[in-house]
mmCIF file of C-alpha atoms in Angstrom:
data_model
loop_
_atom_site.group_PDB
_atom_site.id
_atom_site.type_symbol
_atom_site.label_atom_id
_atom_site.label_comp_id
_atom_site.label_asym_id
_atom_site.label_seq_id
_atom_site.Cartn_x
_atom_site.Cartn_y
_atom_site.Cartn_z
ATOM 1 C CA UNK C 1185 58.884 37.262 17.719
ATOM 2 C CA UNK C 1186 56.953 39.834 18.922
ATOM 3 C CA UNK C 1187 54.341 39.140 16.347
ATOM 4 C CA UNK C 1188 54.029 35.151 17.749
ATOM 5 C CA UNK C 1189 53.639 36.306 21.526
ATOM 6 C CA UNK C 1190 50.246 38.470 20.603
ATOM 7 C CA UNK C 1191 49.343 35.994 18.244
ATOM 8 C CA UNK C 1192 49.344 33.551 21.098
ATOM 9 C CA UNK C 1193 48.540 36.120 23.680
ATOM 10 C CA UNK C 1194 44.712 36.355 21.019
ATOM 11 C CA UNK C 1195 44.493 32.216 20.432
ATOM 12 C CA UNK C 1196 44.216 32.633 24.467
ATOM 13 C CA UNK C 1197 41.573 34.915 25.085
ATOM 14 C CA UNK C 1198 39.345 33.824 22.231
ATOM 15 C CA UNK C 1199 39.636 30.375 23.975
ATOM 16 C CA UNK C 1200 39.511 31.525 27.357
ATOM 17 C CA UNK C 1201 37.167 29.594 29.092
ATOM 18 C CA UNK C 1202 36.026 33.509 31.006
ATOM 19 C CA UNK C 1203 35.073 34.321 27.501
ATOM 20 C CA UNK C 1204 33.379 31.048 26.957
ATOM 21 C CA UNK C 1205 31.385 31.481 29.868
ATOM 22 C CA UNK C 1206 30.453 34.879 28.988
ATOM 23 C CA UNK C 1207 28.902 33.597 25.291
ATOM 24 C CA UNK C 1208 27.412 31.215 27.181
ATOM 25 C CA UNK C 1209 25.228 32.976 29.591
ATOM 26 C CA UNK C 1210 24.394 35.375 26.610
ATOM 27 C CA UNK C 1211 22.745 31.808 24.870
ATOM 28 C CA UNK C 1212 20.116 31.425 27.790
ATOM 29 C CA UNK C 1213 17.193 34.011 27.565
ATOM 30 C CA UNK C 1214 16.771 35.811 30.218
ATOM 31 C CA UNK C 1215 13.512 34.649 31.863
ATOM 32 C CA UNK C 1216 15.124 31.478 32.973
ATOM 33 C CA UNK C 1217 18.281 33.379 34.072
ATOM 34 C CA UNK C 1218 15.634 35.085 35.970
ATOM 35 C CA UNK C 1219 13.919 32.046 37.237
ATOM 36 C CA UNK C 1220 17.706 30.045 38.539
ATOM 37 C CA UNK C 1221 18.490 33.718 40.462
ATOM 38 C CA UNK C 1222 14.807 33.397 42.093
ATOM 39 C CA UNK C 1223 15.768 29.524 42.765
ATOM 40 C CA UNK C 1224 19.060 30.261 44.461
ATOM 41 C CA UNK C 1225 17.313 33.309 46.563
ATOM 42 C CA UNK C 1226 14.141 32.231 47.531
ATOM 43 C CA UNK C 1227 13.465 28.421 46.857
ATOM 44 C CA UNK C 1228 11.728 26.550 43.845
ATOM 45 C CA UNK C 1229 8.607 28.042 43.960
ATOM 46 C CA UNK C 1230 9.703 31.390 42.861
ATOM 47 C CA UNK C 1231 11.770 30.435 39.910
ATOM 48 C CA UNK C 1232 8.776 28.318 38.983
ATOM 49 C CA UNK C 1233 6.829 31.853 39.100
ATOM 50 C CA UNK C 1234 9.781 33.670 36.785
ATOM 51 C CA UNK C 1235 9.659 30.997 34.615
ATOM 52 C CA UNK C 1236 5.977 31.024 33.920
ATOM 53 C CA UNK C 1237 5.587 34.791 33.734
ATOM 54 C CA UNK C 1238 4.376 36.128 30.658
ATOM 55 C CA UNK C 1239 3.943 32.791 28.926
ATOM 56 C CA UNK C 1240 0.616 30.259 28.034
ATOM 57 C CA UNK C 1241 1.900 28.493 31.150
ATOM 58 C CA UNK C 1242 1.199 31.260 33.515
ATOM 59 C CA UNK C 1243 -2.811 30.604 32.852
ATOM 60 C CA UNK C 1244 -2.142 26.835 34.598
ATOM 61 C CA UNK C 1245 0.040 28.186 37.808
ATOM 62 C CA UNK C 1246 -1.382 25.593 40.019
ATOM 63 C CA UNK C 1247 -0.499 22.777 37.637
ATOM 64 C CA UNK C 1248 3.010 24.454 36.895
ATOM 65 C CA UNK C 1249 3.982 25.087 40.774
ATOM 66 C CA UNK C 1250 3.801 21.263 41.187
ATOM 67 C CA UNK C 1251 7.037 21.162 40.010
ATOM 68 C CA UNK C 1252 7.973 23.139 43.244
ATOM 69 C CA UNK C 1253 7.109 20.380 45.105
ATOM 70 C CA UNK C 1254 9.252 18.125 42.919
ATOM 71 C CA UNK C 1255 11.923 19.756 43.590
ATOM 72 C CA UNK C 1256 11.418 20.393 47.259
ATOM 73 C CA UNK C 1257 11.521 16.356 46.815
ATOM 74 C CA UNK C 1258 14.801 16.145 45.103
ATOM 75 C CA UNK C 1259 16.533 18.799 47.502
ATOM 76 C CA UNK C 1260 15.764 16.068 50.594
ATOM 77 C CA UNK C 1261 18.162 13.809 48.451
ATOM 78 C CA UNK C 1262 20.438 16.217 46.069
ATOM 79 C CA UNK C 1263 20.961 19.193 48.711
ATOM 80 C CA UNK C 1264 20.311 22.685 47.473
ATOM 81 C CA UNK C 1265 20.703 24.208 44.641
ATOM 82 C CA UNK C 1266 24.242 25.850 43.775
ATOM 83 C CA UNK C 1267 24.403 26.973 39.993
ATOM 84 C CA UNK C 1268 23.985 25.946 36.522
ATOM 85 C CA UNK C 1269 26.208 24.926 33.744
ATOM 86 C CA UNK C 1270 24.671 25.647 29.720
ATOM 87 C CA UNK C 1271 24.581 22.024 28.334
ATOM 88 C CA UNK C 1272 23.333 23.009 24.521
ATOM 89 C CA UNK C 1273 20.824 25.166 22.806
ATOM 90 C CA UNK C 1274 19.469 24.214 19.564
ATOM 91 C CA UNK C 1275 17.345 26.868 17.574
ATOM 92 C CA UNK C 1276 13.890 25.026 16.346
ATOM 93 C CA UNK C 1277 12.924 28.276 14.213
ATOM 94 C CA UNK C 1278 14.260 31.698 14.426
ATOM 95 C CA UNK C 1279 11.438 32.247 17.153
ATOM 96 C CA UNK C 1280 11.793 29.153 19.042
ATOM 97 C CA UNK C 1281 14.853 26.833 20.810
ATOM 98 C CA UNK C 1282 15.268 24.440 23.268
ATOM 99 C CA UNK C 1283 17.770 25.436 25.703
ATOM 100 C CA UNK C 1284 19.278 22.433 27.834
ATOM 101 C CA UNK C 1285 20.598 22.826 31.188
ATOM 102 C CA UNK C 1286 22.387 20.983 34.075
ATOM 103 C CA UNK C 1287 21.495 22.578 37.558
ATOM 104 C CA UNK C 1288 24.151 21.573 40.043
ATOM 105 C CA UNK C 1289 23.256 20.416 43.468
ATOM 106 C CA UNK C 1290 25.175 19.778 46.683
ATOM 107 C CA UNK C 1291 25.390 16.143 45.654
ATOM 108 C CA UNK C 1292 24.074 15.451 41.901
ATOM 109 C CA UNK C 1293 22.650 17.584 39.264
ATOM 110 C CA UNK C 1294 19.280 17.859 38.050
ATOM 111 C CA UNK C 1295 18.905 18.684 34.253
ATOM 112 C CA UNK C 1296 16.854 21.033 32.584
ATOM 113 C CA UNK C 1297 14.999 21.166 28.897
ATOM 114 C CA UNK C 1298 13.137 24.747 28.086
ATOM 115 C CA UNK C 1299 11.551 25.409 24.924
ATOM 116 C CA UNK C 1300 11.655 29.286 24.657
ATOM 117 C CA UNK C 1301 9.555 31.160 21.902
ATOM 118 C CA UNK C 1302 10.537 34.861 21.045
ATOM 119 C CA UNK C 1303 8.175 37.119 21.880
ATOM 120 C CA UNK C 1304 6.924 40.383 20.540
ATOM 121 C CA UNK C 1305 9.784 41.886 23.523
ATOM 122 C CA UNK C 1306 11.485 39.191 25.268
ATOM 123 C CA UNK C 1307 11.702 35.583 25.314
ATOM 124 C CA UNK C 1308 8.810 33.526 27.098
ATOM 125 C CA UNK C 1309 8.875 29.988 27.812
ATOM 126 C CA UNK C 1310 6.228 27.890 26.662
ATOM 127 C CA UNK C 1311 7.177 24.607 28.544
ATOM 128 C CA UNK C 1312 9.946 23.079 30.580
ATOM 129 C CA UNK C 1313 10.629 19.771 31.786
ATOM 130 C CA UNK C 1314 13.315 18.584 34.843
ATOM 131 C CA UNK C 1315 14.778 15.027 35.752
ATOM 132 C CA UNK C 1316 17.635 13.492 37.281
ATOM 133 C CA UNK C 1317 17.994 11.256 34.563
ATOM 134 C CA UNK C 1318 19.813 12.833 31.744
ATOM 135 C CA UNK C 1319 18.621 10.375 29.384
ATOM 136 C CA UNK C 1320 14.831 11.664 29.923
ATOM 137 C CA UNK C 1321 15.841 15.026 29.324
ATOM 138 C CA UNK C 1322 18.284 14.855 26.188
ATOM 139 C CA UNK C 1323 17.911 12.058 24.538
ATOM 140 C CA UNK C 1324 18.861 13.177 21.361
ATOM 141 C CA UNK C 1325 21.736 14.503 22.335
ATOM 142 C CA UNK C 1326 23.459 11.243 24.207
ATOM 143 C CA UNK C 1327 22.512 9.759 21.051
ATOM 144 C CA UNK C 1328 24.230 11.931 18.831
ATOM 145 C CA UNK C 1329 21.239 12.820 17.055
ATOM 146 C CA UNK C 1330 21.011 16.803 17.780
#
């Protein structure tokens, strides 16, 4: 009996959803864990700035901080931003993986594709892409098709 109670007592932590969480966070690089912290602290513009640090993208910063106004758009409708809930990752190469993200709102969420290439130290991302329209964003993956 005794046996059967840790047995279950294991079956719940590995499937606690704590532990998922956890495993989950530890899937997203940290540059655009970096870049949702800056969102949540000081607005669109500086998680634009995280994101594009270090990366090809961070030679076109005017081009890249349009997005900031984008956003700045969608906050008027959507409220502001509140957190962010890992949707997928899929690995391209063992250097490269699109990591797919749903960025909750006050009143909708806004969804998220990165494609993050593995540096010579850390993780850079070499593009990104937001929409309010899932289907835009992961197609392949409403599809079935991952």
């Amino acid at each position: 009996m005794r046996n059967i109670i840790l047995f279950s007592i294991l079956i719940f932590l590995l499937f606690s959803p704590a532990l998922q969480a956890g495993a989950a966070e530890e899937a997203i690089p940290e540059i655009i864990l970096g870049g949702l912290t800056a969102y949540k602290k000081s607005g669109p513009e500086a998680a634009i700035k995280a994101w594009i640090k270090g990366g090809p993208m961070e030679k076109k910063e005017k081009e890249s901080l349009q997005y900031g106004a984008s956003f700045k758009e969608i906050e008027e409708y959507y409220g502001s931003y509140q957190k962010h809930r890992l949707i997928a990752t899929k690995e391209i190469a063992p250097t490269s993986r699109f990591i797919i993200l749903s960025m909750d709102f006050e009143r909708g969420p806004v969804f998220a594709r990165f494609l993050a290439y593995k540096g010579e130290k850390d993780w850079l991302l070499v593009s990104f892409d937001f929409n309010t329209k899932a289907e835009l964003i992961l197609p392949a993956l409403l599809l079935g098709k991952e």
